Coordinates of C-alpha atoms and ligand atoms in Angstrom, one line a residue:
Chain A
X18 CA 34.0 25.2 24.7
X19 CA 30.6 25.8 23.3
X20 CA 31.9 25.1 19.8
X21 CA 32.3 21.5 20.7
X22 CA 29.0 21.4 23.0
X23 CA 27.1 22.9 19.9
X24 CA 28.3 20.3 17.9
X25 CA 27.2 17.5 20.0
X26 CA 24.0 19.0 20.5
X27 CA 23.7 19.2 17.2
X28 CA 24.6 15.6 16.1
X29 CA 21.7 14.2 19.2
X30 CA 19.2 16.3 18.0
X31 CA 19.5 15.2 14.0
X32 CA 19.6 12.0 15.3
X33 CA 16.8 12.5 17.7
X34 CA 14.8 13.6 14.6
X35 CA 16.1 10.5 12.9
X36 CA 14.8 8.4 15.8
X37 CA 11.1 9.6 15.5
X38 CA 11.3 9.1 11.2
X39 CA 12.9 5.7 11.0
X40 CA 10.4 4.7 13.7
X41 CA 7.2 5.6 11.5
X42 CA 9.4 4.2 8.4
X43 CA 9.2 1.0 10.4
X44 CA 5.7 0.6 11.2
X45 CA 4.2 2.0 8.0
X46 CA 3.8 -1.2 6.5
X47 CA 1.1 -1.6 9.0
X48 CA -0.5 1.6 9.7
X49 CA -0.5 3.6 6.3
X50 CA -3.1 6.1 6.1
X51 CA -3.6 5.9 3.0
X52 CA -7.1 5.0 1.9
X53 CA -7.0 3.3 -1.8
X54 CA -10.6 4.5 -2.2
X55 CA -12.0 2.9 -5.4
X56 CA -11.3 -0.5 -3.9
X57 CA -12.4 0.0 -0.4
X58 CA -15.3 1.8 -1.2
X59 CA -17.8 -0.5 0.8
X60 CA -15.7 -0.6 4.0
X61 CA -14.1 3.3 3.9
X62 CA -15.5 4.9 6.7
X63 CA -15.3 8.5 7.0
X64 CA -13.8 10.1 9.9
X65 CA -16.1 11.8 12.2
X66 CA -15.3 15.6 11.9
X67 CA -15.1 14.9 8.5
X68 CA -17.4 18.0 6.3
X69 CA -19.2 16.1 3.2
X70 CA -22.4 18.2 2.9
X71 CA -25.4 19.4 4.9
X72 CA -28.5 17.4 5.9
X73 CA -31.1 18.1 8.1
X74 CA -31.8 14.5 9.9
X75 CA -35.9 13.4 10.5
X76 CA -37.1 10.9 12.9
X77 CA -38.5 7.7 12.1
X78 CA -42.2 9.8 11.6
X79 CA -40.6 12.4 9.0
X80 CA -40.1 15.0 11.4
X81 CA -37.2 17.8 11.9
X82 CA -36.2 20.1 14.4
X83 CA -36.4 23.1 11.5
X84 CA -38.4 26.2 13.1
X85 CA -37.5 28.5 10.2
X86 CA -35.7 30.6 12.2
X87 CA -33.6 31.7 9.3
X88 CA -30.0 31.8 11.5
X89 CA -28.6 29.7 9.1
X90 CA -29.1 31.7 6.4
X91 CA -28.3 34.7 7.7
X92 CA -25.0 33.3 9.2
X93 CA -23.9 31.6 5.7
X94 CA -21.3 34.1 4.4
X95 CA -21.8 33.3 1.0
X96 CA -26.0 32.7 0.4
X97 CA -25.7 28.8 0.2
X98 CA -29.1 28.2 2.2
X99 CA -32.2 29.9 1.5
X100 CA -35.1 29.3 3.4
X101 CA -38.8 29.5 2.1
X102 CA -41.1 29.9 4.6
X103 CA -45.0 30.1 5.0
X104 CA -46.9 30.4 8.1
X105 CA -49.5 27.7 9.0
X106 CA -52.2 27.6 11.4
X107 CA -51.4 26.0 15.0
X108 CA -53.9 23.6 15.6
X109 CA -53.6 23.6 19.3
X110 CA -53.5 27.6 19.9
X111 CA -54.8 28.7 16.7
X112 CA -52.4 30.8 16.3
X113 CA -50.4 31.7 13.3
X114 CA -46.7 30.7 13.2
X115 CA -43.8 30.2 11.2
X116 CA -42.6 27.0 9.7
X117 CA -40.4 26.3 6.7
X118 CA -41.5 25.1 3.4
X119 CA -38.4 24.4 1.5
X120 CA -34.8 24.5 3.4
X121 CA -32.9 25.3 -0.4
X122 CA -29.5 24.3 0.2
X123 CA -26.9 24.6 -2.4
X124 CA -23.8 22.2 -1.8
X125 CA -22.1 24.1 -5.1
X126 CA -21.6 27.3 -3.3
X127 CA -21.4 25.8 0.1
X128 CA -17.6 26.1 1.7
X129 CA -17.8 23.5 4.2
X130 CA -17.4 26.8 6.7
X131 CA -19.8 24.9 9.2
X132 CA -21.2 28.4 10.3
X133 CA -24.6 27.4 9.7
X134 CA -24.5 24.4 11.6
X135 CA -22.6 26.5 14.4
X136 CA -25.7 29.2 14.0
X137 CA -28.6 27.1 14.6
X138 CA -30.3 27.0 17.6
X139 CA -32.2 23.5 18.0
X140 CA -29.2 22.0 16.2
X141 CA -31.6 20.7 12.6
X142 CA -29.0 20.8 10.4
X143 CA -25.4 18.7 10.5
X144 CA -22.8 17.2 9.0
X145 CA -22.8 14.3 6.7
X146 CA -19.9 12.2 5.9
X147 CA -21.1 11.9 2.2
X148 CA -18.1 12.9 -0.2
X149 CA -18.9 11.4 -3.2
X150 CA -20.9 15.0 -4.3
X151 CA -19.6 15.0 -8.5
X152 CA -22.7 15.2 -10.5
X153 CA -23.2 15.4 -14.4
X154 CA -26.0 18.7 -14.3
X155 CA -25.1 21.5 -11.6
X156 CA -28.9 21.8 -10.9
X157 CA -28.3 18.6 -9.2
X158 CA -26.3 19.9 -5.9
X159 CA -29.2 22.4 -5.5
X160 CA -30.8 20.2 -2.7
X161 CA -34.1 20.9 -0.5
X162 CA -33.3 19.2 3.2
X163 CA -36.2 19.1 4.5
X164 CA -38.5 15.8 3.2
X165 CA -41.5 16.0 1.7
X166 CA -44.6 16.2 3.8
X167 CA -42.1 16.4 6.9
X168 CA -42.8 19.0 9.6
X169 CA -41.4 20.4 12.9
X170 CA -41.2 18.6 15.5
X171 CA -43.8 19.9 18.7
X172 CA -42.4 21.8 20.9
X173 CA -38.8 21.8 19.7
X174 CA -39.3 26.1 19.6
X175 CA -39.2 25.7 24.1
Chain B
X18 CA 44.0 -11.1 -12.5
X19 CA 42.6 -13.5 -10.4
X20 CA 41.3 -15.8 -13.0
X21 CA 39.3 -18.3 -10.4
X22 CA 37.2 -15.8 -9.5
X23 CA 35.7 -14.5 -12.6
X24 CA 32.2 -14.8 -13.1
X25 CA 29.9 -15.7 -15.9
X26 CA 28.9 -12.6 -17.2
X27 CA 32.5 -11.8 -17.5
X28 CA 33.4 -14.4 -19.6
X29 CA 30.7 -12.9 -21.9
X30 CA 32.3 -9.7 -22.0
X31 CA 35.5 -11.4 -22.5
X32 CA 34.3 -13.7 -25.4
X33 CA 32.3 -10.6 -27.0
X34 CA 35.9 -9.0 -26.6
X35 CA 38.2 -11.5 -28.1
X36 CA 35.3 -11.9 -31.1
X37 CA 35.9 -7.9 -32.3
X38 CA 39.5 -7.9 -31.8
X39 CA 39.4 -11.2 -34.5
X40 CA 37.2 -9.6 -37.1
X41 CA 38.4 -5.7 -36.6
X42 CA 41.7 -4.1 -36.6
X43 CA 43.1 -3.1 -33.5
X44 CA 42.2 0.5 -33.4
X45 CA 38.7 0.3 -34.4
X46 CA 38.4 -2.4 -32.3
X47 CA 39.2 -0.8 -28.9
X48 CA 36.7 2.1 -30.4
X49 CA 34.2 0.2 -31.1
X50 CA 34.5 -1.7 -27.4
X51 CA 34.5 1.5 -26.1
X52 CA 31.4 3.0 -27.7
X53 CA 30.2 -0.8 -26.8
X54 CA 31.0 -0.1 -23.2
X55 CA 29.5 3.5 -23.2
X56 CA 26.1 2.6 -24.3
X57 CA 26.0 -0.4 -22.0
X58 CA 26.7 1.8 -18.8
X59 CA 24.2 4.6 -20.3
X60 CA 21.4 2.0 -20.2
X61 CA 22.2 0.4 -17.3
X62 CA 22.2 3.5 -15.4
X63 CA 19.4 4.6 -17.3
X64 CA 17.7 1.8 -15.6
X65 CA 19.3 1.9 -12.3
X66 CA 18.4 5.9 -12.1
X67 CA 14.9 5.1 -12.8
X68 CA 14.5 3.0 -10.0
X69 CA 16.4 4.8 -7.7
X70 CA 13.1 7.5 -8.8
X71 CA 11.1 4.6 -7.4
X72 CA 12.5 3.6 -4.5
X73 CA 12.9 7.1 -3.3
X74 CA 8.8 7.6 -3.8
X75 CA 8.4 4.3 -1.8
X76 CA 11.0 5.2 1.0
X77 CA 9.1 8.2 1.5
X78 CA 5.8 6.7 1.3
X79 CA 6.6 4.7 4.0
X80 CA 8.5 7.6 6.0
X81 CA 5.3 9.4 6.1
X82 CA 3.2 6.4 6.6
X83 CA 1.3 6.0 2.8
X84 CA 1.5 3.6 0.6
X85 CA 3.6 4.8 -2.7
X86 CA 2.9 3.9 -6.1
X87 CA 1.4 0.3 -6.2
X88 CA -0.7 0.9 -9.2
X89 CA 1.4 0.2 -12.8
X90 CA 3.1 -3.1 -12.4
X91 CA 3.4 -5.4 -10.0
X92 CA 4.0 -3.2 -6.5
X93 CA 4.4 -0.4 -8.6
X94 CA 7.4 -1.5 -10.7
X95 CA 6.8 0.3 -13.8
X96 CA 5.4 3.1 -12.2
X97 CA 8.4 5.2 -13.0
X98 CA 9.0 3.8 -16.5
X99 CA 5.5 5.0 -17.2
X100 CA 6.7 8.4 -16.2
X101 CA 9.8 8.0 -18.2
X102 CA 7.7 7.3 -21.1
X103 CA 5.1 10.3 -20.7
X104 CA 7.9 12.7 -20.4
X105 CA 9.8 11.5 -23.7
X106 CA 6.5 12.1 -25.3
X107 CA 5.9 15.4 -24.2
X108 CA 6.0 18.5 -25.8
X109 CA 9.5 20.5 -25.3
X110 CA 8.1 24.0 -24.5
X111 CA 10.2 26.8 -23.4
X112 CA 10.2 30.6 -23.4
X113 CA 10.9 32.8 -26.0
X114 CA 14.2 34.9 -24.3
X115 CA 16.2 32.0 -23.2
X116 CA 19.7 31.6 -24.3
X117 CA 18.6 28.2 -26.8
X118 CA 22.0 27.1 -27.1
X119 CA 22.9 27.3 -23.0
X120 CA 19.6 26.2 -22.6
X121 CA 19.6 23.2 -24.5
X122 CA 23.0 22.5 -23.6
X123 CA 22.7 22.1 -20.0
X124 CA 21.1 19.0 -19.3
X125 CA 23.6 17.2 -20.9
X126 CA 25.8 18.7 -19.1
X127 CA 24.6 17.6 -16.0
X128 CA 23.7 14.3 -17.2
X129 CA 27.1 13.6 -19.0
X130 CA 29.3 14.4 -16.0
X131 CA 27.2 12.0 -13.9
X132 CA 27.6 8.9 -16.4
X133 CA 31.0 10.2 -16.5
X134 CA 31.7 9.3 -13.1
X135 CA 30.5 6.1 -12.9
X136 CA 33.3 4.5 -15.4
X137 CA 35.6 4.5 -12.7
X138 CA 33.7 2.5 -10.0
X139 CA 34.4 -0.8 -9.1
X140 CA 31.6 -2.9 -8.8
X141 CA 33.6 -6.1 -8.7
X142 CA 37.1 -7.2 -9.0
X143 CA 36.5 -7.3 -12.8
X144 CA 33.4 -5.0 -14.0
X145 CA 35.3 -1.5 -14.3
X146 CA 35.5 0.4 -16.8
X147 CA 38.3 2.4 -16.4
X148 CA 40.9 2.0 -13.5
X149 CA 43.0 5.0 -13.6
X150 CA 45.6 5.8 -10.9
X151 CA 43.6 9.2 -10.5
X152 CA 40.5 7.3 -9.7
X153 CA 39.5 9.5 -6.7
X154 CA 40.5 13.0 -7.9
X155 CA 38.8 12.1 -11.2
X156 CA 35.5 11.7 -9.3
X157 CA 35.7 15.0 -7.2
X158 CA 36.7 16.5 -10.7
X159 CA 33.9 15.5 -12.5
X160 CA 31.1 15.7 -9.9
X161 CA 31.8 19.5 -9.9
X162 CA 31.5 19.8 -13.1
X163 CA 27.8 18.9 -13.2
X164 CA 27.6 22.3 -11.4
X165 CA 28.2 24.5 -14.4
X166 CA 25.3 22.7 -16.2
X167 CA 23.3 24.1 -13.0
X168 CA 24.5 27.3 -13.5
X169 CA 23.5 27.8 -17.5
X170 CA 20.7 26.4 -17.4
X171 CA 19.2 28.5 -14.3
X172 CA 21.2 31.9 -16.2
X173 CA 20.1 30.8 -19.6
X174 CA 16.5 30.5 -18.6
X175 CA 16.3 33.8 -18.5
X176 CA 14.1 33.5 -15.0
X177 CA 14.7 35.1 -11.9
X178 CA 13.9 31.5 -9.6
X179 CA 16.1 29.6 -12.1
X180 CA 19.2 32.0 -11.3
X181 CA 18.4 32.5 -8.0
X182 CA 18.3 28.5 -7.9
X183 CA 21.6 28.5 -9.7
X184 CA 23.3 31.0 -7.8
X185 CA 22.9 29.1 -4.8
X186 CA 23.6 25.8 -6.4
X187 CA 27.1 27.4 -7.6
X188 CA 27.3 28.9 -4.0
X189 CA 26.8 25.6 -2.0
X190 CA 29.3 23.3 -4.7
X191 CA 31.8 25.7 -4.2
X192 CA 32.0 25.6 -0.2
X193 CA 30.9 21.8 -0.1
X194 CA 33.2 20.4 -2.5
X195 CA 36.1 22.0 0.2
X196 CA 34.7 19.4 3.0
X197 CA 34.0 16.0 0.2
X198 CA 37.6 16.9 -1.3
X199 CA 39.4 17.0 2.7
X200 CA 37.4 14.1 4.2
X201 CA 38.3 11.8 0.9
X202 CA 42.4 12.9 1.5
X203 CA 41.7 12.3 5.2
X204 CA 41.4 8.6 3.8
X205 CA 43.4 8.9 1.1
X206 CA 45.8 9.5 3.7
X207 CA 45.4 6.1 4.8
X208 CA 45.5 4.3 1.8
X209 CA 48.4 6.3 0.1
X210 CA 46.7 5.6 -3.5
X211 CA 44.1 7.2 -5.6
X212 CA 43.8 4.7 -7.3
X213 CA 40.1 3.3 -6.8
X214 CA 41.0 -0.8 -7.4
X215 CA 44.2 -0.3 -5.2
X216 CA 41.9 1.4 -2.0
X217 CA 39.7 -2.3 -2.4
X218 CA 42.9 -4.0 -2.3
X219 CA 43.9 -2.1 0.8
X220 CA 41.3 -3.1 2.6
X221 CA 41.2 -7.1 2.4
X222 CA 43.6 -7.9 4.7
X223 CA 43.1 -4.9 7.1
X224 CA 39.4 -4.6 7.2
X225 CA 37.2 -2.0 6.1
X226 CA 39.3 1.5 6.7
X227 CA 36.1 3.1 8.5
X228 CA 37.5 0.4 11.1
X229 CA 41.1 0.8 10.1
X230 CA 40.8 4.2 10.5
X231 CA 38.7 4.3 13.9
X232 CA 38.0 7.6 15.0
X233 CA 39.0 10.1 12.4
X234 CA 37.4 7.8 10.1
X235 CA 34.2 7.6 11.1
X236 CA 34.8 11.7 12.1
X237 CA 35.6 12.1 8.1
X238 CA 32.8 9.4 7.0
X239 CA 30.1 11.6 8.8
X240 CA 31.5 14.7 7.4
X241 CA 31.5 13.5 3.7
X242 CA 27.9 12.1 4.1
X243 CA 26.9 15.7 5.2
X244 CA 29.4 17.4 2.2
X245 CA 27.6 14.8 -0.1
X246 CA 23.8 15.4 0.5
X247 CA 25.0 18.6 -0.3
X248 CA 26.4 18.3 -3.3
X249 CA 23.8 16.2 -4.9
X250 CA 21.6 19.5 -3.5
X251 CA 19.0 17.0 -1.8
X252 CA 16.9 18.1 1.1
X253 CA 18.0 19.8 3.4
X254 CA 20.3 21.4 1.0
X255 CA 17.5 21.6 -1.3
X256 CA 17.8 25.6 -1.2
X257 CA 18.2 25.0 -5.5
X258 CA 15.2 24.0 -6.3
X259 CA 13.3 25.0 -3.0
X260 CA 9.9 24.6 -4.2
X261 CA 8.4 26.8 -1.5
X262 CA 10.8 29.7 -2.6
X263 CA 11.8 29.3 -6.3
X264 CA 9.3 27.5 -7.8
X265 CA 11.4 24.5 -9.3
X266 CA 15.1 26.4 -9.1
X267 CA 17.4 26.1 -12.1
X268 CA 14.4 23.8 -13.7
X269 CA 12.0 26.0 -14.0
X270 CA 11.6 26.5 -17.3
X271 CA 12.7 22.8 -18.6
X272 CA 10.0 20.3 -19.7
X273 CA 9.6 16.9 -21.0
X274 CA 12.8 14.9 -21.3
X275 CA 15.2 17.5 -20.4
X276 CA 13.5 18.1 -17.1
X277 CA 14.2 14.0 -16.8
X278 CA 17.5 14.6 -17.6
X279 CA 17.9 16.7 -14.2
X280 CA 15.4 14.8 -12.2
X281 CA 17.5 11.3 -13.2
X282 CA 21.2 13.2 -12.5
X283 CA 20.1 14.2 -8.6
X284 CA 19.5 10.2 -8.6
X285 CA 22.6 9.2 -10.2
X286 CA 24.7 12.0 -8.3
X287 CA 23.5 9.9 -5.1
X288 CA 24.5 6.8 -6.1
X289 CA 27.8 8.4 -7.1
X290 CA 28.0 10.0 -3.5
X291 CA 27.2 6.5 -1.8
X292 CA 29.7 4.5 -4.1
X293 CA 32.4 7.1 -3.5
X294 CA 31.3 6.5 0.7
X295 CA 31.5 2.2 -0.2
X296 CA 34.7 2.3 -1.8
X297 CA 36.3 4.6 0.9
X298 CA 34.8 3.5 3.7
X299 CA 32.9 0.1 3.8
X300 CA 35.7 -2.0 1.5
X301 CA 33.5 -1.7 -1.9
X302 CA 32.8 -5.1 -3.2
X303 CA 34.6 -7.2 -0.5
X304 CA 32.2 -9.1 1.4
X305 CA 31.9 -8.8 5.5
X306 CA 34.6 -10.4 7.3
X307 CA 35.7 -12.1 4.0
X308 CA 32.2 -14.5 4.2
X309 CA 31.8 -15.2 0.1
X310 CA 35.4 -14.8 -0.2
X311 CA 35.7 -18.6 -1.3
X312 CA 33.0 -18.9 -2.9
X313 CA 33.4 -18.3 -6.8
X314 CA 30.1 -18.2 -8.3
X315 CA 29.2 -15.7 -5.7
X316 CA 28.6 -12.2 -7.3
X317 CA 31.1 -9.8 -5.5
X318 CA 28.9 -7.1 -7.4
X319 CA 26.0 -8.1 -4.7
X320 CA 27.6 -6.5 -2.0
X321 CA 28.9 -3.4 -4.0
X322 CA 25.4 -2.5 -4.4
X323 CA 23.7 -3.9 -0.9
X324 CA 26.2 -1.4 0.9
X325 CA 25.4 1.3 -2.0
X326 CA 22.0 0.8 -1.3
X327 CA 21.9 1.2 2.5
X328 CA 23.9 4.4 1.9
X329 CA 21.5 6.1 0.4
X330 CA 18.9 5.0 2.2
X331 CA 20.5 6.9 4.7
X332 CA 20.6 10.1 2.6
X333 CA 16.7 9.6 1.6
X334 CA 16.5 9.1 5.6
X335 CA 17.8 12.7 5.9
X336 CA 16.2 14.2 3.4
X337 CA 12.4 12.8 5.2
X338 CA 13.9 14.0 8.2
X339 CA 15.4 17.6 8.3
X340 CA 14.1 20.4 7.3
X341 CA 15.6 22.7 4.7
X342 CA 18.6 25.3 5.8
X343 CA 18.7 28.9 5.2
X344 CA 21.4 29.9 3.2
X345 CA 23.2 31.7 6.0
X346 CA 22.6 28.5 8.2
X347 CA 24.4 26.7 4.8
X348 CA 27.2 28.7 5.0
X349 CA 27.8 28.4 8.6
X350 CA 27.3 25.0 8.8
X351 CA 30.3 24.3 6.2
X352 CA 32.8 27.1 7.3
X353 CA 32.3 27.2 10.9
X354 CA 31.9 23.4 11.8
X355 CA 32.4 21.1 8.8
X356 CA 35.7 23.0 7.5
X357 CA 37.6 23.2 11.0
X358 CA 36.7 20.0 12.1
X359 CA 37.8 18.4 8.8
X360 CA 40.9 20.1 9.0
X361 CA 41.7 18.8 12.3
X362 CA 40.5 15.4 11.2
X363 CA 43.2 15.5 8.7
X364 CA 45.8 16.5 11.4
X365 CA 44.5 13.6 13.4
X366 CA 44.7 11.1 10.9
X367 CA 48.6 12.2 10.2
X368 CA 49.0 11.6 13.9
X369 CA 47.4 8.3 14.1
X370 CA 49.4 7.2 10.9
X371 CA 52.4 8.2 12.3
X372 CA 52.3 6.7 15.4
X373 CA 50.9 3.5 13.8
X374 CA 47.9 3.3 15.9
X375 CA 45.5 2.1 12.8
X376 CA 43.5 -1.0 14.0
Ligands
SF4_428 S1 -21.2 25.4 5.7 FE1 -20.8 27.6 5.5 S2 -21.0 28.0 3.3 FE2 -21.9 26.0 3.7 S3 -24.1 26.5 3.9 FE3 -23.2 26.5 6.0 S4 -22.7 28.6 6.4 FE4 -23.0 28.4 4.2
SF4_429 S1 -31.9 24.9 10.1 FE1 -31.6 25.7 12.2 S2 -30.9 27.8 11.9 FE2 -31.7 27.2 9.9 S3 -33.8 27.9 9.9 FE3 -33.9 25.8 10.7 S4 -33.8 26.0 12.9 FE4 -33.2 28.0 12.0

């Protein structure tokens, strides 16, 4: 008689199914996901894994965690970050060493892969939930992360 | 004709009526009521289709927890009148190795046989157009012939997808229309008349005959719900237009208002499907347990469409529920389970008929 069994399994699990959908149908009027963005646009809060761009956060006294290490760049598949770098005097040692001038970031060829942010070693660069990115001239979304006049922050290399 | 009980808008119809007969011969007069008739029902349903569009978008909005139109109109209203009016206003484009004339052809096809259908339904006592003694074979008869329209225009699109999409459509029509033709004799069986006024009248003394019937009733009611989700080839018997598969099936190549044509017959092949289930089943326009019986200004037309209405929002419930069958599963599903057991529905029915054990 497992023609007759099948059939009642059948009929529970449709209904089971049912179940779960008429349940959401019931309490969507409350919980829709649904963002109506233009309107809500002071109050819409971005989710936290959410991938907008990269930014490299500074302190309160302009400075980064940026060696110029250049794992980012070499880990971007597709040559979104480029990295211009100088070497400056230590005060303390006097001795030479490496530190970033520009971090070039271009958010127009970026992916959103998050390798870069994976690849880095003191953690300088993350995610922002910034996703309003449309700009009228391409150049724009060529951006340099670090701030003017920033620099590293001591002893972040240890 | 139960004069007390006529409503307003039928003593319009009846003045309007009496007014061509005076000024008309006889002949043209029943013509031109006719045509009169005819274009009244295409713009209602017209209407009605196009919010049946809308109320499918919002049911499954809110099945999948979003929001649904809500931007032209109040609530989103006119949303689908707005799309009405940007597909008229498109550009017909098709390719250049179509069949024209099958290809133009078809979406009236489909279209006319579903306005076809609803001139026999009664939505009240008095608003029918048509009450022939054939009432239910006349429906089965004409919702298959919506079919052939799927079949030219998915062969003369000249497309692979569209007659792929067509193939199956003819495939699915044929085997379904086996289980919606036995589950309506199963209650034909119990009304012993076609005749769609006469099944109404059945049912105002005995109750609805899903409760008359009992248990091969409500055996036969599920059956044709599954037969007619089928038929109107709406998820999960979608495999027609399976967009993940076939593009858009037999529509592929349409555009602009023929492509409306189709979209608005799968709407108004579901309200066909659920009207067939009200009048059958759930006692059409009578109210529950007789409760606006008495009452004369009370539109009997309110609970024809209240009990169409929660019909198919049952069938938009299925089709935001189940996934879409293979074809093999199609097939198996109709001649393995819904075939047999309708068949011995059928037997069951006889039995409980004969030994008089209707409630
Ligand atoms: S997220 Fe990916 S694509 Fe974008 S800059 Fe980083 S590594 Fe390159
Ligand atoms: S952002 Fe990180 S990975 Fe890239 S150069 Fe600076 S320290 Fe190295």
């Amino acid at each position: 008689m497992s023609y007759f069994s099948d059939i009642y399994k059948g009929i529970k699990t449709l209904l089971t199914g049912m179940s779960v959908t008429g349940g959401y149908f019931i309490r969507a009027r409350k919980g829709a996901i649904t963002q109506q963005y233009p309107d809500n646009r002071e109050t819409l809060k971005m989710f936290d894994r959410f991938r907008g761009e990269v930014v490299m956060p500074h302190d309160a006294d302009n400075r980064h965690y940026c060696t110029g290490c250049q794992s980012c760049e070499i880990a971007c598949p597709n040559g979104s970050i480029e990295i211009i770098w100088d070497r400056a005097v230590d005060p303390e040692t006097g001795k030479k060493k490496k530190k970033i001038d520009k971090h070039i970031y271009h958010l127009s060829m970026c992916t959103m892969c998050g390798l870069c942010i994976e690849a880095c070693p003191t953690d300088a660069i993350v995610w922002a939930p910034n996703f309003e990115n449309s700009v009228y001239d391409r150049s724009a979304l060529t951006k340099v992360l670090n701030q003017p006049g920033s620099s590293v922050l001591d002893g972040i290399e240890d | 004709m139960n004069f007390t009980q006529m409503i307003i808008p039928l003593n319009i119809t009846k003045t309007i009526s009496d007014w061509i007969y005076s000024i008309m011969p006889e002949t043209a007069a029943s013509y031109t009521i006719m045509v009169i008739i005819a274009v009244a029902y295409l713009a209602l349903f017209a209407v009605a289709g196009l919010y049946l569009v809308l109320l499918e978008r919002k049911v499954a909005a809110w099945f999948q927890l979003r929001i649904g139109p809500n931007r032209v109109g109040p609530w989103g209203l006119l949303q689908t009148m707005a799309d009405a009016l940007k597909l008229v206003s498109k550009e017909l484009t098709s390719t250049i190795k179509i069949d024209k004339f099958l290809y133009n052809l078809a979406p009236y096809f489909v279209i006319v046989s579903a306005l076809m259908a609803m001139a026999v339904f009664p939505f009240s006592e008095q608003f029918q157009a048509f009450d022939i003694n054939i009432g239910v074979f006349f429906l089965i008869a004409i919702s298959s012939i919506g079919v052939i329209g799927i079949l030219l225009a998915g062969w003369s699109s000249n497309n692979k997808y569209a007659l792929i999409g067509a193939m199956r459509s003819g495939l699915q029509t044929i085997s379904y229309e086996l289980s919606v033709g036995l589950s309506i004799l199963t209650m034909v069986l119990l009304t012993g008349t076609l005749q769609l006024s006469e099944i109404i009248e059945a049912q105002r003394t005995g109750g609805w005959l899903i409760l008359q019937g009992h248990v091969p009733s409500i055996i036969a009611f599920m059956i044709f719900m599954v037969a007619g989700t089928a038929e109107t080839n709406r998820a999960p018997f979608d495999l027609v237009e399976a967009e993940s598969e076939l593009g858009a099936g037999f529509h592929t190549e349409y555009s602009g208002m023929k492509f409306a044509y189709f979209f608005l017959a799968e709407f108004i092949n579901m309200f066909i499907i659920s009207s067939i289930a009200v009048v059958l089943f759930f006692g059409g326009w009578l109210s529950p347990f007789g409760i606006t019986e008495n009452i004369v200004w009370f539109p009997q037309v309110f609970w024809f469409l209240i009990k169409v209405l929660g019909l198919i929002f049952l069938m938009m419930w299925f089709r935001w529920t189940f996934p879409r069958l293979r074809v093999d599963q199609l097939l198996t599903l109709e001649w393995k389970y819904l075939l047999p057991l309708n068949l011995m529905n059928i037997v069951l029915m006889a039995i409980v008929i004969w030994l008089n054990w209707t409630i």
